[in-house]
């Protein structure tokens, strides 16, 4: 470190170019960075951050919306391995992904780059992916830390959010990935969080990320996120990307003593650690196996939402199948913006179907992927439909309808596609709809009379084949919804406050995001979180809950494939904490397991519950709290399809919070020292008061004890302060008993 001049140090905390870091001598070579989350978008040193320019060909895996629907961490680890292989082959040291922000609103323009509305699902999948990437000596960079849940005004919006919502919803996936997978890098977000830019947020970067969670990697900014480079360095940001050329300001601040040199040294130390960790990226498998992994991921992402029995298609030689929709020929397999990969090839569903089916398959594009209706195309499709035995309609959101950089304003499919679908249905021929979309679309308004609905999300370059295999029954669908599909946009809990205005957004929905709202309010949804059909059926039985430690339980259940086809199911474990002091969601996903079963096969599944799974964030004490009492354990196939129920009793965490000047009588009652004092005081009160005026007692219990000093009860400020001091001293010495 001594060898570096201050100027060199000031340069090292920003990049050298769009994708490279500055070299700092022999033990600190320059590093090559590249997007992205579902495929390597490497442009060499120069290039752009929005996916306009060319990049080297790389395998395009399903974006996070697809990966999230697989609910399969083992698969995500393989995707991570394959991404690491690709990065290593292209000489990339640091891969900018996965993205794991929570889908707060179904309108989020970047929802396709994120896994879920649920932090446990997001965190589990992201951790697996990070492990997979880093096993190849390539750094993963979970992003965007934190509360980056919309595209509107993303570079300056100030997110006003309670600490409880941050701790329970927006931070836990990051916490899980940090604690369980130890990412070597992390990317801070563009937006402000409670008034402070995420890239300049000491609380987020130092107190939470490093001190609490033990993160030992490097924090880089999102591209262009740094507003004030000096504030960023001081807050714990290690690397500004790309360089803004303001290193002289950092140098000045250093010379003038506004920034401690030790802070810069720590940042450079972390850069050095990143270089050491990524010094030898090694590809283990070849590109062909990366493609095979991309295909497996696409297969497991496909989510069957409706099926009147038409699927899997029984195709005879004479079956007249009509495929309608440009997406069948020109698949939309990834989203727009910085994550856009130059794929090594693209398989489309039309070709894949034709390869597999002996008879002829007619095709009509029906519409174009540009805005506006083309009635000739629609007319031709409807004409062809009249003598088809089955119509497969490939509908979805074209590129112009959703992308990084903007949010949608409604959930509707393009109007020309909806009109076409209506006309196809009117022919009376059975219609199967296959959807391609990166974020939730309205389905409820057109699903009546449709024979089957296959939600194909965005499936990556191999997706066309996966769709064909599912339609024809070579693969039984096993995707499950990682986000609820509401009946109406207005039902979404963020509706009244998304996306805010004038650079302000208030997360008024607080902890009630997605199913946490729907299931608590009993709001009907079109498709519930965790839902997905299969070609076979599963039975859950023999729920056993075994205590394995203090506030720890093993939850065991057996699952049986009761149908006649092989298939995979996702067993979901929800915990419901009701009856406590604070309002909690109806239930929360705490664990899940994807299980593959042959027909008739049965397997045991074991999931674990620990203290954090029972806890809520106590905003006043600023800590996790486990209340003593009963918790319900639910095992099901979706948040609305609970098959088995049990319960546990927790002793609580036994933590006593210190008394404060404004602690209420009720809080005094819970503290052993002050409770004793209260008992003595009560002895001096007129007998029978509690029975005579219970409402008075209730009122008094919620009053800060200090306020009671003016009520003429003989209680003085000195007495109150004395009790508080004694109670807190006893807490500190551990002598409360
Ligand atoms: C995106 C990041 C991306 C970066 C580099 C930004 O606009 O928000 O996710 O990694 O560009 O392309």
XYZ file of C-alpha atoms and ligand atoms in Angstrom:
749
model
C 0.000 0.000 0.000
C 2.916 2.337 0.779
C 4.053 2.249 -2.829
C 0.872 3.861 -4.097
C 0.708 7.635 -4.292
C -2.396 9.368 -3.038
C -3.280 10.246 -6.588
C -3.037 6.629 -7.651
C -5.238 5.673 -4.725
C -7.837 8.251 -5.728
C -7.804 6.811 -9.262
C -8.146 3.211 -8.055
C -11.517 3.801 -6.432
C -13.042 4.467 -9.852
C -12.819 2.302 -12.960
C -10.410 2.782 -15.877
C -13.140 2.479 -18.523
C -16.693 1.186 -18.876
C -15.726 -2.390 -18.071
C -12.238 -2.218 -16.557
C -10.687 -1.319 -13.241
C -7.443 0.606 -12.820
C -4.295 -1.422 -12.313
C -2.442 -0.870 -9.052
C 0.843 -2.589 -9.678
C 1.949 -6.200 -9.672
C -0.477 -7.522 -7.074
C -3.372 -5.511 -8.407
C -3.970 -6.185 -12.098
C -6.815 -4.527 -13.955
C -10.026 -6.524 -13.867
C -12.548 -7.080 -16.657
C -16.222 -6.738 -15.739
C -19.253 -7.724 -17.798
C -22.999 -7.941 -17.535
C -24.882 -9.894 -16.775
C -27.366 -11.877 -14.915
C -28.481 -14.403 -17.562
C -25.548 -14.529 -19.936
C -22.190 -12.861 -20.378
C -22.395 -9.556 -22.259
C -18.736 -8.883 -22.750
C -17.690 -5.931 -24.843
C -13.999 -5.798 -23.945
C -12.859 -2.600 -22.229
C -15.107 -0.132 -24.025
C -18.794 -0.431 -24.741
C -22.053 0.717 -23.265
C -24.105 0.031 -20.193
C -27.492 -0.254 -21.838
C -27.068 -3.133 -24.229
C -26.974 -1.141 -27.470
C -23.544 -2.103 -28.737
C -22.392 -5.517 -29.879
C -21.034 -8.003 -27.445
C -19.319 -11.336 -27.898
C -21.651 -14.293 -28.469
C -22.535 -16.085 -25.254
C -25.180 -18.548 -24.164
C -28.386 -16.774 -23.183
C -29.965 -18.490 -20.175
C -33.514 -17.742 -19.095
C -33.629 -14.334 -17.391
C -34.414 -14.278 -13.665
C -38.168 -14.303 -14.279
C -37.738 -17.750 -15.791
C -35.113 -18.935 -13.327
C -37.302 -17.756 -10.447
C -40.163 -19.895 -11.719
C -38.031 -23.043 -11.523
C -37.872 -22.901 -7.711
C -34.812 -25.083 -8.088
C -31.627 -23.940 -6.314
C -29.622 -26.937 -7.560
C -30.457 -25.954 -11.122
C -29.552 -22.328 -10.409
C -26.182 -23.482 -9.163
C -25.644 -25.265 -12.467
C -26.685 -22.109 -14.326
C -24.155 -20.240 -12.173
C -21.467 -22.784 -13.077
C -22.239 -22.403 -16.763
C -22.215 -18.598 -16.492
C -18.870 -18.843 -14.719
C -17.570 -21.075 -17.513
C -18.681 -18.565 -20.140
C -17.124 -15.673 -18.226
C -13.877 -17.568 -17.726
C -13.681 -18.382 -21.453
C -14.149 -14.698 -22.274
C -11.554 -13.563 -19.729
C -14.149 -11.857 -17.555
C -13.228 -11.594 -13.869
C -16.406 -10.079 -12.515
C -19.931 -10.874 -13.651
C -22.590 -8.260 -12.882
C -25.415 -10.353 -11.514
C -27.657 -11.839 -10.304
C -30.313 -9.160 -9.873
C -32.396 -9.876 -6.810
C -34.571 -6.909 -6.081
C -38.089 -7.658 -4.933
C -40.916 -7.327 -7.436
C -42.940 -4.766 -5.539
C -45.311 -4.025 -8.412
C -46.173 -6.195 -11.403
C -45.535 -3.074 -13.500
C -41.810 -2.943 -12.709
C -39.997 -2.588 -16.044
C -37.123 -4.689 -14.830
C -39.141 -7.432 -13.187
C -37.840 -9.829 -15.815
C -34.375 -9.390 -14.280
C -35.572 -10.230 -10.773
C -36.640 -13.533 -9.258
C -39.675 -12.995 -7.101
C -41.959 -10.966 -4.876
C -40.705 -13.085 -1.979
C -37.325 -12.562 -0.325
C -36.768 -16.169 0.765
C -37.264 -17.520 -2.736
C -35.103 -14.729 -4.211
C -32.347 -15.174 -1.641
C -32.207 -18.960 -1.928
C -32.008 -18.896 -5.706
C -29.516 -16.021 -5.821
C -27.247 -17.694 -3.265
C -27.172 -20.884 -5.345
C -26.349 -18.933 -8.486
C -23.562 -16.995 -6.775
C -22.026 -20.225 -5.482
C -22.156 -21.625 -8.998
C -20.496 -18.615 -10.628
C -17.772 -18.267 -8.033
C -16.911 -21.975 -8.191
C -15.269 -21.048 -11.502
C -13.106 -18.317 -9.991
C -15.332 -15.571 -11.347
C -16.857 -13.000 -9.000
C -20.614 -12.652 -8.845
C -22.093 -9.224 -8.173
C -25.555 -9.373 -6.637
C -27.414 -6.172 -7.448
C -28.938 -3.576 -6.978
C -28.433 -2.853 -3.273
C -31.030 -1.717 -2.184
C -34.709 -0.899 -2.656
C -34.366 -0.560 -6.425
C -37.882 -1.722 -7.215
C -38.933 0.512 -10.064
C -37.485 2.031 -13.191
C -39.397 5.316 -13.092
C -36.918 8.012 -12.085
C -34.534 5.291 -11.003
C -31.461 7.551 -11.005
C -32.811 9.956 -8.409
C -35.991 8.644 -6.845
C -36.007 8.739 -3.057
C -37.553 5.588 -1.624
C -39.243 6.267 1.683
C -39.556 2.900 3.349
C -39.865 1.749 6.950
C -36.952 -0.078 8.474
C -39.291 -3.001 9.124
C -40.130 -3.295 5.412
C -36.449 -3.016 4.534
C -35.492 -5.700 7.032
C -38.358 -8.099 6.280
C -38.824 -7.596 2.537
C -36.182 -5.618 0.663
C -32.951 -6.625 2.417
C -33.294 -10.307 3.391
C -32.473 -11.722 -0.051
C -29.243 -9.713 -0.023
C -28.560 -10.811 3.528
C -29.094 -14.446 2.615
C -26.836 -14.255 -0.413
C -24.111 -12.544 1.632
C -24.317 -14.933 4.571
C -24.806 -18.153 2.598
C -22.789 -17.614 -0.561
C -20.213 -14.933 0.272
C -20.275 -12.939 -2.979
C -16.950 -11.316 -3.823
C -18.634 -8.150 -5.089
C -21.938 -6.325 -4.794
C -23.507 -3.479 -6.779
C -25.221 -0.566 -5.092
C -28.397 0.876 -6.562
C -29.131 4.129 -8.375
C -31.911 5.344 -6.086
C -31.911 7.040 -2.722
C -33.072 5.120 0.325
C -34.736 7.296 2.963
C -33.028 10.415 1.691
C -29.527 9.087 0.999
C -28.278 7.677 -2.312
C -27.700 3.933 -2.006
C -24.137 4.495 -3.278
C -23.473 7.013 -0.513
C -25.375 5.274 2.216
C -23.089 4.531 5.145
C -25.857 2.764 7.022
C -26.493 0.331 4.164
C -22.903 -0.215 3.077
C -21.033 -0.224 6.377
C -23.428 -0.825 9.225
C -25.785 -3.348 7.665
C -23.789 -4.986 4.873
C -20.344 -5.156 6.444
C -20.784 -4.905 10.216
C -23.982 -6.911 10.591
C -23.800 -9.372 7.736
C -20.026 -9.697 7.524
C -19.682 -8.904 3.819
C -15.973 -8.908 2.918
C -16.213 -8.233 -0.806
C -16.083 -5.084 -2.897
C -18.992 -2.710 -3.381
C -19.186 -1.045 -6.779
C -21.703 1.533 -7.894
C -24.302 0.930 -10.512
C -23.220 2.494 -13.778
C -23.306 6.240 -13.246
C -24.948 6.000 -9.831
C -22.417 8.065 -7.924
C -23.667 11.552 -7.262
C -20.853 12.764 -5.020
C -17.654 10.687 -5.278
C -16.297 11.916 -1.968
C -19.476 11.072 -0.079
C -19.490 7.669 -1.787
C -15.951 6.785 -0.700
C -16.649 8.018 2.813
C -19.811 5.891 2.982
C -17.951 2.701 2.079
C -18.318 2.483 -1.707
C -15.129 0.911 -3.061
C -15.434 1.454 -6.782
C -17.202 4.027 -8.916
C -18.269 2.586 -12.277
C -17.716 3.685 -14.911
C -15.165 6.389 -14.038
C -16.642 9.879 -13.979
C -13.218 11.547 -14.058
C -13.753 13.134 -10.656
C -10.807 11.470 -8.915
C -9.291 14.926 -8.325
C -12.170 15.646 -5.968
C -11.391 12.524 -4.013
C -7.715 13.501 -3.991
C -8.541 17.008 -2.764
C -10.757 15.641 -0.013
C -7.895 13.364 0.996
C -5.334 16.181 1.012
C -7.665 18.397 3.003
C -8.438 15.663 5.505
C -12.145 15.429 4.680
C -11.690 11.763 3.882
C -9.579 9.496 6.002
C -6.809 7.835 3.995
C -7.541 4.613 5.873
C -10.997 4.545 4.230
C -9.372 4.625 0.810
C -6.837 2.024 1.848
C -9.668 -0.307 2.879
C -11.354 0.154 -0.485
C -8.110 -0.645 -2.278
C -7.540 -3.618 -0.013
C -10.927 -4.947 -1.087
C -10.063 -4.360 -4.739
C -6.869 -6.315 -4.163
C -8.862 -9.122 -2.526
C -11.214 -9.212 -5.500
C -8.232 -9.433 -7.858
C -6.722 -12.274 -5.837
C -10.007 -14.171 -5.735
C -10.522 -13.871 -9.492
C -6.912 -14.286 -10.564
C -7.531 -17.619 -12.246
C -11.006 -17.919 -13.742
C -11.312 -21.484 -14.997
C -13.890 -22.861 -17.390
C -14.683 -26.443 -16.441
C -17.360 -27.320 -19.006
C -17.702 -26.368 -22.643
C -20.230 -24.247 -24.438
C -22.313 -27.241 -25.523
C -22.951 -28.121 -21.902
C -23.837 -24.474 -21.160
C -26.512 -24.781 -23.838
C -27.763 -27.978 -22.245
C -28.044 -26.204 -18.886
C -29.916 -23.330 -20.557
C -32.350 -25.893 -21.986
C -32.865 -27.582 -18.607
C -33.528 -24.211 -17.005
C -36.042 -23.304 -19.712
C -37.826 -26.638 -19.266
C -38.265 -26.080 -15.551
C -39.337 -22.456 -15.944
C -42.379 -23.146 -18.110
C -45.450 -22.711 -15.904
C -48.761 -24.313 -16.799
C -51.651 -22.147 -15.613
C -54.707 -23.731 -17.232
C -55.368 -27.080 -18.843
C -58.748 -28.595 -19.634
C -56.989 -31.824 -20.553
C -55.884 -30.812 -24.041
C -52.248 -30.828 -22.923
C -50.088 -32.669 -23.522
C -51.210 -32.568 -27.131
C -52.148 -35.918 -28.594
C -50.912 -35.423 -32.132
C -51.812 -37.971 -34.777
C -50.546 -37.924 -38.350
C -53.807 -36.402 -39.502
C -54.011 -33.720 -36.766
C -54.219 -30.273 -38.276
C -52.265 -28.039 -35.958
C -52.230 -24.308 -36.516
C -49.567 -22.219 -34.843
C -50.444 -18.528 -34.663
C -48.300 -15.668 -33.447
C -45.010 -14.140 -34.493
C -43.452 -15.183 -31.167
C -43.529 -18.818 -32.346
C -41.108 -17.915 -35.153
C -39.338 -14.944 -33.576
C -39.183 -15.793 -29.904
C -38.855 -13.144 -27.250
C -36.403 -14.903 -25.007
C -34.803 -12.093 -22.995
C -35.507 -8.531 -21.980
C -34.070 -5.216 -23.080
C -31.279 -3.119 -21.571
C -27.967 -3.867 -19.933
C -28.640 -7.592 -19.553
C -29.195 -8.211 -23.269
C -26.975 -11.054 -24.449
C -25.785 -11.825 -27.965
C -26.957 -15.476 -28.039
C -24.942 -18.269 -29.619
C -28.118 -19.475 -31.349
C -31.868 -19.157 -30.901
C -34.291 -22.076 -31.092
C -37.868 -21.206 -31.915
C -40.945 -23.170 -30.888
C -42.296 -23.480 -34.422
C -39.211 -25.304 -35.706
C -39.034 -27.378 -32.546
C -42.668 -28.465 -32.961
C -42.178 -29.261 -36.636
C -39.137 -31.388 -35.829
C -41.190 -33.426 -33.396
C -44.520 -33.830 -35.140
C -45.043 -36.049 -38.153
C -48.047 -34.224 -39.610
C -47.921 -30.724 -41.036
C -48.100 -27.681 -38.880
C -49.510 -24.538 -40.441
C -48.208 -21.195 -39.278
C -49.697 -17.715 -39.383
C -47.859 -14.800 -37.737
C -51.207 -13.122 -36.899
C -49.529 -9.875 -35.798
C -46.177 -8.130 -35.897
C -43.899 -7.361 -33.010
C -43.984 -3.629 -33.754
C -46.623 -1.350 -32.293
C -49.923 -1.169 -34.177
C -52.341 -3.676 -35.700
C -51.905 -5.511 -39.021
C -55.400 -6.658 -39.984
C -54.247 -8.646 -43.019
C -52.111 -10.853 -40.814
C -54.947 -11.266 -38.318
C -57.478 -12.082 -41.078
C -55.181 -14.728 -42.549
C -54.751 -16.352 -39.141
C -58.499 -16.443 -38.501
C -59.140 -17.884 -41.975
C -56.616 -20.651 -41.361
C -58.134 -21.361 -37.948
C -61.483 -22.548 -39.239
C -60.213 -25.960 -40.291
C -57.621 -26.515 -37.574
C -58.031 -29.272 -34.991
C -56.068 -27.251 -32.487
C -54.737 -23.698 -32.442
C -51.605 -22.828 -30.522
C -51.503 -19.050 -30.092
C -48.141 -17.555 -29.110
C -48.909 -14.219 -27.483
C -46.934 -11.895 -25.270
C -45.218 -8.610 -24.656
C -42.978 -7.422 -27.483
C -39.696 -5.638 -26.678
C -41.257 -2.209 -26.908
C -43.772 -3.050 -24.168
C -41.290 -3.693 -21.351
C -37.628 -3.046 -20.707
C -35.051 -1.798 -18.280
C -35.456 1.966 -18.009
C -39.237 2.332 -17.798
C -42.189 0.815 -15.990
C -45.414 -0.342 -17.605
C -48.676 1.421 -16.915
C -51.049 -1.534 -17.248
C -51.006 -5.316 -17.333
C -52.650 -5.787 -20.707
C -51.369 -7.713 -23.670
C -51.204 -5.554 -26.813
C -54.689 -4.767 -28.121
C -54.106 -6.345 -31.564
C -53.209 -9.656 -29.935
C -56.273 -9.580 -27.704
C -58.546 -8.916 -30.677
C -56.932 -11.736 -32.609
C -57.360 -14.106 -29.675
C -61.034 -13.202 -29.423
C -61.505 -13.988 -33.100
C -59.625 -17.289 -32.812
C -61.761 -18.335 -29.865
C -64.903 -17.440 -31.786
C -64.031 -20.111 -34.380
C -64.920 -22.706 -31.757
C -61.660 -24.560 -32.341
C -59.683 -25.354 -29.170
C -57.093 -22.673 -28.423
C -53.935 -23.192 -26.389
C -52.195 -19.933 -25.446
C -48.436 -19.787 -24.929
C -47.226 -16.551 -23.337
C -43.893 -14.762 -23.627
C -43.536 -11.929 -21.156
C -40.987 -10.720 -18.648
C -43.502 -9.509 -16.118
C -47.038 -10.380 -15.175
C -49.814 -9.826 -17.721
C -53.550 -9.825 -17.207
C -54.977 -13.244 -18.028
C -58.278 -13.247 -16.156
C -60.059 -11.055 -18.712
C -59.580 -13.532 -21.581
C -59.031 -16.960 -20.044
C -62.632 -18.188 -20.261
C -63.034 -20.695 -23.054
C -59.281 -21.106 -23.592
C -58.277 -24.764 -23.482
C -54.866 -24.299 -21.896
C -52.523 -21.481 -20.894
C -48.785 -21.981 -20.779
C -46.836 -19.134 -19.154
C -43.493 -19.253 -20.952
C -42.024 -16.057 -19.435
C -38.693 -15.352 -21.112
C -36.853 -18.599 -21.554
C -33.441 -17.817 -22.999
C -32.064 -19.028 -26.298
C -33.146 -22.673 -25.911
C -36.676 -21.800 -24.838
C -38.413 -22.685 -28.097
C -37.458 -26.294 -27.689
C -38.574 -26.354 -24.043
C -42.003 -25.037 -25.044
C -42.397 -27.715 -27.729
C -41.374 -30.444 -25.289
C -43.928 -29.272 -22.745
C -46.727 -28.954 -25.302
C -46.070 -32.459 -26.556
C -45.603 -34.010 -23.122
C -41.924 -34.894 -23.426
C -41.534 -32.774 -20.319
C -44.130 -32.352 -17.579
C -44.320 -28.685 -16.606
C -42.888 -27.900 -13.186
C -42.629 -24.099 -13.104
C -44.364 -22.398 -10.180
C -45.305 -18.748 -9.913
C -42.656 -16.701 -8.136
C -45.096 -13.800 -8.150
C -48.847 -13.604 -7.732
C -50.970 -12.778 -10.754
C -53.645 -10.398 -9.495
C -57.174 -10.289 -10.842
C -56.930 -6.539 -11.233
C -53.948 -4.214 -11.168
C -55.765 -2.199 -8.490
C -55.589 -5.172 -6.138
C -51.825 -4.942 -5.959
C -50.792 -3.488 -2.602
C -48.400 -0.978 -4.181
C -51.081 0.378 -6.460
C -51.738 3.660 -4.654
C -48.089 4.592 -4.321
C -46.290 3.091 -7.331
C -44.198 4.662 -8.858
C -44.607 7.914 -6.884
C -43.887 11.278 -8.418
C -41.501 14.205 -8.230
C -38.654 11.808 -7.445
C -40.422 10.525 -4.355
C -41.946 7.143 -3.733
C -43.397 6.067 -0.411
C -43.629 2.335 0.147
C -47.055 2.602 1.729
C -47.644 -1.123 1.323
C -44.854 -1.636 3.881
C -44.262 -5.364 4.526
C -47.437 -6.362 2.674
C -45.908 -7.094 -0.726
C -47.487 -9.587 -3.142
C -49.154 -12.569 -1.457
C -48.387 -11.087 1.954
C -51.145 -8.620 1.122
C -53.482 -10.809 -0.945
C -53.503 -13.660 1.559
C -53.836 -11.385 4.582
C -56.771 -9.479 3.139
C -58.287 -12.515 1.448
C -58.162 -10.742 -1.910
C -58.993 -13.041 -4.778
C -56.150 -13.452 -7.262
C -56.077 -14.883 -10.770
C -53.202 -17.219 -9.870
C -51.627 -17.513 -6.452
C -47.991 -17.268 -5.538
C -46.408 -20.717 -5.841
C -49.065 -22.049 -8.206
C -48.409 -24.179 -11.277
C -50.032 -27.241 -12.852
C -48.413 -30.495 -13.851
C -49.309 -33.397 -16.118
C -49.315 -35.619 -13.063
C -50.669 -35.242 -9.530
C -49.054 -35.249 -6.098
C -50.215 -36.158 -2.626
C -48.638 -34.775 0.548
C -48.974 -36.762 3.767
C -47.420 -37.629 7.123
C -46.518 -34.164 8.343
C -44.135 -34.431 11.269
C -42.666 -31.536 13.174
C -39.728 -32.325 15.409
C -38.020 -29.868 17.720
C -34.295 -30.029 17.045
C -33.033 -27.145 19.169
C -34.094 -23.895 20.774
C -36.475 -22.289 18.271
C -35.504 -24.887 15.680
C -37.705 -27.521 14.117
C -37.412 -30.082 11.368
C -40.555 -30.265 9.261
C -40.932 -33.605 7.530
C -43.503 -34.585 4.973
C -43.872 -37.338 2.408
C -44.813 -36.631 -1.178
C -46.145 -39.132 -3.659
C -46.638 -38.935 -7.405
C -50.184 -40.261 -7.714
C -50.451 -39.839 -11.481
C -49.193 -41.833 -14.406
C -46.408 -39.552 -15.619
C -43.069 -38.502 -14.190
C -43.048 -34.969 -12.860
C -41.662 -32.507 -10.337
C -43.505 -30.664 -7.631
C -42.499 -27.844 -5.319
C -43.376 -28.443 -1.680
C -43.762 -25.080 0.033
C -43.507 -24.383 3.746
C -45.228 -21.308 5.126
C -45.140 -20.057 8.696
C -48.077 -18.135 10.106
C -47.492 -16.034 13.178
C -50.752 -14.735 14.507
C -51.881 -13.578 17.888
C -48.730 -11.612 18.687
C -48.327 -7.934 19.459
C -47.674 -6.715 15.926
C -49.528 -7.248 12.688
C -47.930 -9.971 10.604
C -48.752 -11.274 7.125
C -51.197 -14.200 7.034
C -48.193 -16.411 6.366
C -44.735 -16.255 4.861
C -42.742 -18.671 2.726
C -39.877 -19.998 4.808
C -38.648 -23.058 2.921
C -39.359 -25.107 -0.188
C -38.122 -28.179 -1.982
C -38.448 -29.244 -5.580
C -38.936 -32.975 -5.825
C -38.776 -35.131 -8.941
C -40.886 -38.278 -8.861
C -41.534 -41.189 -11.192
C -45.159 -42.386 -11.420
C -46.139 -43.949 -8.086
C -42.881 -42.907 -6.459
C -42.828 -41.431 -2.967
C -40.099 -39.426 -1.264
C -39.538 -37.851 2.130
C -38.920 -34.115 2.213
C -37.302 -32.349 5.130
C -37.243 -28.604 5.642
C -36.000 -26.615 8.599
C -37.359 -23.710 10.565
C -35.081 -21.505 12.638
C -35.548 -18.460 14.864
C -35.412 -15.987 11.978
C -38.355 -17.762 10.373
C -40.512 -16.802 13.339
C -39.121 -13.330 13.842
C -40.365 -9.897 12.917
C -38.345 -6.672 12.907
C -39.025 -4.740 16.066
C -38.727 -1.181 14.799
C -38.485 0.427 18.198
C -35.817 -1.856 19.596
C -34.247 -2.131 16.104
C -33.755 -5.872 16.329
C -35.280 -9.159 15.249
C -37.754 -10.404 17.797
C -39.262 -13.835 18.312
C -42.403 -13.590 20.355
C -43.286 -16.542 22.560
C -46.400 -18.430 21.552
C -48.013 -20.556 18.913
C -47.032 -20.526 15.237
C -48.884 -22.388 12.533
C -46.919 -24.494 10.082
C -48.443 -24.910 6.640
C -47.247 -27.185 3.877
C -48.768 -26.669 0.471
C -48.537 -26.450 -3.276
C -49.121 -22.682 -3.398
C -49.843 -19.906 -0.929
C -53.543 -20.657 -1.480
C -53.324 -24.426 -1.604
C -52.249 -25.514 1.864
C -52.455 -29.289 2.125
C -51.132 -30.025 5.624
C -51.150 -28.016 8.833
C -49.388 -28.276 12.148
C -48.240 -25.995 14.902
C -45.277 -25.265 17.080
C -44.839 -23.402 20.339
C -41.905 -21.081 20.680
C -40.483 -19.986 24.021
C -39.623 -16.677 22.313
C -36.109 -15.301 22.217
C -36.096 -14.234 25.854
C -34.586 -10.868 25.011
C -35.700 -8.001 27.230
C -35.473 -4.567 25.657
C -34.103 -1.712 27.738
C -36.661 0.695 29.176
C -36.745 4.141 27.611
C -37.918 7.472 28.941
C -41.172 6.999 27.034
C -41.764 3.312 27.815
C -45.378 2.550 28.584
C -46.812 0.884 31.622
C -47.356 -2.257 29.527
C -43.655 -2.244 28.636
C -42.770 -1.805 32.287
C -44.883 -4.848 33.069
C -42.779 -6.935 30.687
C -39.506 -5.875 32.280
C -38.749 -7.953 35.395
C -37.216 -5.111 37.423
C -39.876 -2.496 36.720
C -42.587 -5.158 37.003
C -41.548 -5.703 40.625
C -41.736 -1.978 41.315
C -45.190 -1.855 39.738
C -46.333 -4.710 41.922
C -45.301 -2.809 45.029
C -47.070 0.300 43.766
C -50.205 -1.667 43.022
C -50.290 -2.946 46.571
C -50.781 0.639 47.655
C -53.684 1.284 45.272
C -57.353 1.106 46.263
C -58.541 -2.510 46.039
C -60.831 -3.555 43.204
C -59.899 -0.689 40.870
C -59.095 -3.070 38.001
C -62.536 -4.678 38.259
C -64.372 -1.389 38.620
C -62.838 0.397 35.650
C -61.090 -2.028 33.293
C -61.148 0.553 30.478
C -59.207 2.913 32.699
C -56.593 0.255 33.222
C -56.317 -0.310 29.470
C -55.852 3.406 28.933
C -53.229 3.658 31.628
C -51.309 0.637 30.321
C -50.683 2.301 26.962
C -49.481 5.525 28.566
C -45.762 6.262 28.967
C -45.021 5.921 32.671
C -43.301 9.299 32.648
C -46.632 10.910 31.748
C -48.219 9.362 34.827
C -46.062 11.631 36.977
C -48.563 14.430 36.382
C -51.591 12.339 37.313
C -51.332 12.902 41.040
C -50.483 9.293 41.797
C -47.471 10.167 43.875
C -45.164 9.058 41.082
C -42.325 11.525 40.475
C -39.912 11.961 37.580
C -37.073 10.986 39.920
C -38.747 7.703 40.834
C -39.391 6.867 37.180
C -35.837 7.660 36.181
C -34.494 5.666 39.087
C -36.492 2.587 38.067
C -35.408 2.946 34.431
C -31.768 3.193 35.486
C -32.000 0.195 37.813
C -33.846 -1.892 35.243
C -31.339 -1.113 32.509
C -28.344 -1.663 34.789
C -29.750 -5.035 35.749
C -30.234 -5.862 32.065
C -26.665 -4.872 31.270
C -25.283 -6.940 34.192
C -27.545 -9.865 33.437
C -29.061 -9.711 36.932
C -32.700 -9.240 36.032
C -33.829 -12.503 37.581
C -27.722 -1.430 -14.819
C -26.867 -2.524 -14.186
C -25.802 -2.953 -15.153
C -24.968 -1.735 -15.531
C -23.838 -2.060 -16.486
C -26.876 -0.300 -15.369
O -27.644 0.577 -16.131
O -28.630 -0.929 -13.876
O -27.663 -3.613 -13.832
O -25.022 -3.963 -14.593
O -25.817 -0.776 -16.143
O -24.328 -2.340 -17.745
